Structures are given as structure tokens and as C-alpha cells.
Amino acid sequence: EGANFMRTMLRLLGERGAVRVVADQVDTPTAAGPLAEVLWRIGNNVDPRRDTMIVDGPVDALEHASPIPHYGSKMGIDATRKWASEGFAREWPEDIAMPREIVELVTRRWKEYGF
């Protein structure tokens, strides 16, 4: 059983200027480059009450949104797959993927579709 994901991320946020993490299903090593998939996972994998956390503390001097210099809040969003070991009782669906031949077909015909 691993450490609590959100607490670990918040600790890292306190130690670094920024932390971007996406579940290993998106990219390995984890990176936030594929923005569309990141947003899809946030929209589909997040229960706002359970999977978000806001904490107050020091922020970067260049953080212009904080109410006072060098102090503000940080938000953690856990858009990862939920496991029974975390207390999640429902079945988690597998990711769906477009068949390779359909991706290739659409790629070949992309200009015909007006893109």
C-alpha cells in the first residue's frame, strides 16, 4: 500500500515551483503534454469532493493571483484511476481505444474531412 497520492503531491508542491502529473495511462514518464487527454481524464475521473484538495502556504514570488505576496493557495486534482485499496467500491472501466485501422483511415482522409 503506497502513500496517499494527494498528500505526496502537496508535499512536492511545497518543495518545487510546479508539479504536473498525469496517470501512467496517459504518458510515461508522466507529463502533461497531451492536454486533450489530461482534460478528458479530469472530466471523467474526478469526483470534486473526493479528488480535489486546496491548501494554503507559500507560493512563488511571481504568483500574481495570490492575495498577498509569497502566500496563497495550491490546488491538487487527483484524476488517476481509483482502486479498492483506496476505498473505491465501484468497478473502474478499462480505457477504450480506437482500432488502429480506423485511426489510420481517418489520418489518411483528414483533409477530406476539412481539416
Coordinates of C-alpha atoms in Angstrom, one line a residue:
E1 CA 0.0 0.0 0.0
G2 CA 1.5 3.3 -1.2
A3 CA 1.5 6.7 0.3
N4 CA -1.6 9.0 -0.2
F5 CA -1.2 10.5 -3.7
M6 CA -2.7 13.9 -2.8
R7 CA -0.5 14.4 0.3
T8 CA 2.6 13.3 -1.6
M9 CA 1.8 15.8 -4.4
L10 CA 1.1 18.6 -2.0
R11 CA 4.4 17.9 -0.3
L12 CA 6.1 18.1 -3.7
L13 CA 4.3 21.4 -4.4
G14 CA 5.8 22.8 -1.3
E15 CA 9.3 21.8 -2.4
R16 CA 9.0 22.8 -6.0
G17 CA 7.6 25.7 -8.1
A18 CA 5.2 23.4 -10.0
V19 CA 4.3 19.7 -10.3
R20 CA 2.4 18.3 -13.3
V21 CA 1.3 14.7 -13.0
V22 CA -0.9 12.6 -15.2
A23 CA -1.7 8.9 -14.5
D24 CA 0.7 6.5 -16.2
Q25 CA -2.2 5.6 -18.6
V26 CA -1.6 9.0 -20.3
D27 CA 2.2 9.2 -20.7
T28 CA 5.2 7.5 -19.2
P29 CA 7.1 9.1 -17.7
T30 CA 4.2 11.2 -16.7
A31 CA 4.0 14.6 -18.4
A32 CA 1.1 17.0 -19.1
G33 CA 1.8 17.4 -22.8
P34 CA -1.3 15.7 -24.2
L35 CA -3.6 18.4 -22.9
A36 CA -6.8 17.0 -24.5
E37 CA -6.4 13.7 -22.8
V38 CA -5.5 15.3 -19.5
L39 CA -8.7 17.4 -19.6
W40 CA -10.7 14.3 -20.6
R41 CA -9.3 12.4 -17.6
I42 CA -10.1 15.3 -15.2
G43 CA -13.6 15.5 -16.6
N44 CA -14.2 11.7 -16.3
N45 CA -12.1 10.6 -13.4
V46 CA -12.6 13.3 -10.8
D47 CA -15.2 13.5 -8.1
P48 CA -14.8 17.1 -6.8
R49 CA -15.4 16.3 -3.2
R50 CA -13.0 13.3 -3.0
D51 CA -10.4 14.2 -5.6
T52 CA -9.5 17.8 -5.1
M53 CA -7.6 19.4 -2.2
I54 CA -6.8 23.1 -1.6
V55 CA -4.1 24.1 0.9
D56 CA -2.7 27.4 2.0
G57 CA 1.0 28.1 2.1
P58 CA 4.0 29.8 0.5
V59 CA 3.8 30.4 -3.3
D60 CA 6.3 31.7 -5.8
A61 CA 7.1 35.4 -5.8
L62 CA 5.8 35.6 -9.4
E63 CA 2.4 34.1 -8.4
H64 CA 0.2 37.1 -9.3
A65 CA -3.2 35.6 -8.3
S66 CA -2.4 35.2 -4.6
P67 CA -4.0 37.8 -2.3
I68 CA -0.7 38.7 -0.7
P69 CA 2.9 38.3 -2.0
H70 CA 4.5 34.9 -1.3
Y71 CA 1.5 33.4 0.3
G72 CA -1.6 31.8 -1.3
S73 CA -3.2 28.5 -2.0
K74 CA -2.5 25.5 -4.2
M75 CA -4.9 23.0 -5.6
G76 CA -4.4 19.3 -6.2
I77 CA -6.5 17.3 -8.5
D78 CA -6.4 13.5 -8.5
A79 CA -7.5 12.3 -11.9
T80 CA -5.9 8.9 -11.6
R81 CA -7.7 5.5 -11.6
K82 CA -9.3 4.7 -8.3
W83 CA -8.5 1.4 -6.6
A84 CA -10.3 -0.8 -4.0
S85 CA -7.3 -0.3 -1.7
E86 CA -8.1 3.4 -1.6
G87 CA -11.7 2.7 -0.5
F88 CA -13.2 2.9 -4.0
A89 CA -16.0 0.3 -4.1
R90 CA -17.2 0.6 -7.7
E91 CA -15.8 -1.2 -10.8
W92 CA -13.4 1.1 -12.7
P93 CA -13.8 0.8 -16.5
E94 CA -10.9 0.0 -18.8
D95 CA -9.8 2.7 -21.2
I96 CA -11.3 2.4 -24.7
A97 CA -9.1 2.8 -27.7
M98 CA -10.0 3.4 -31.4
P99 CA -8.9 0.5 -33.5
R100 CA -5.6 1.1 -35.3
E101 CA -7.2 0.7 -38.8
I102 CA -9.8 3.4 -38.0
V103 CA -7.0 5.8 -36.8
E104 CA -5.1 5.1 -40.0
L105 CA -8.2 5.6 -42.2
V106 CA -9.1 8.9 -40.5
T107 CA -5.4 10.1 -40.7
R108 CA -5.3 9.3 -44.5
R109 CA -8.6 11.1 -45.1
W110 CA -8.1 14.0 -42.7
K111 CA -8.0 16.7 -45.4
E112 CA -11.2 15.3 -47.0
Y113 CA -12.9 16.0 -43.6
G114 CA -12.0 19.7 -43.9
F115 CA -9.0 19.7 -41.5

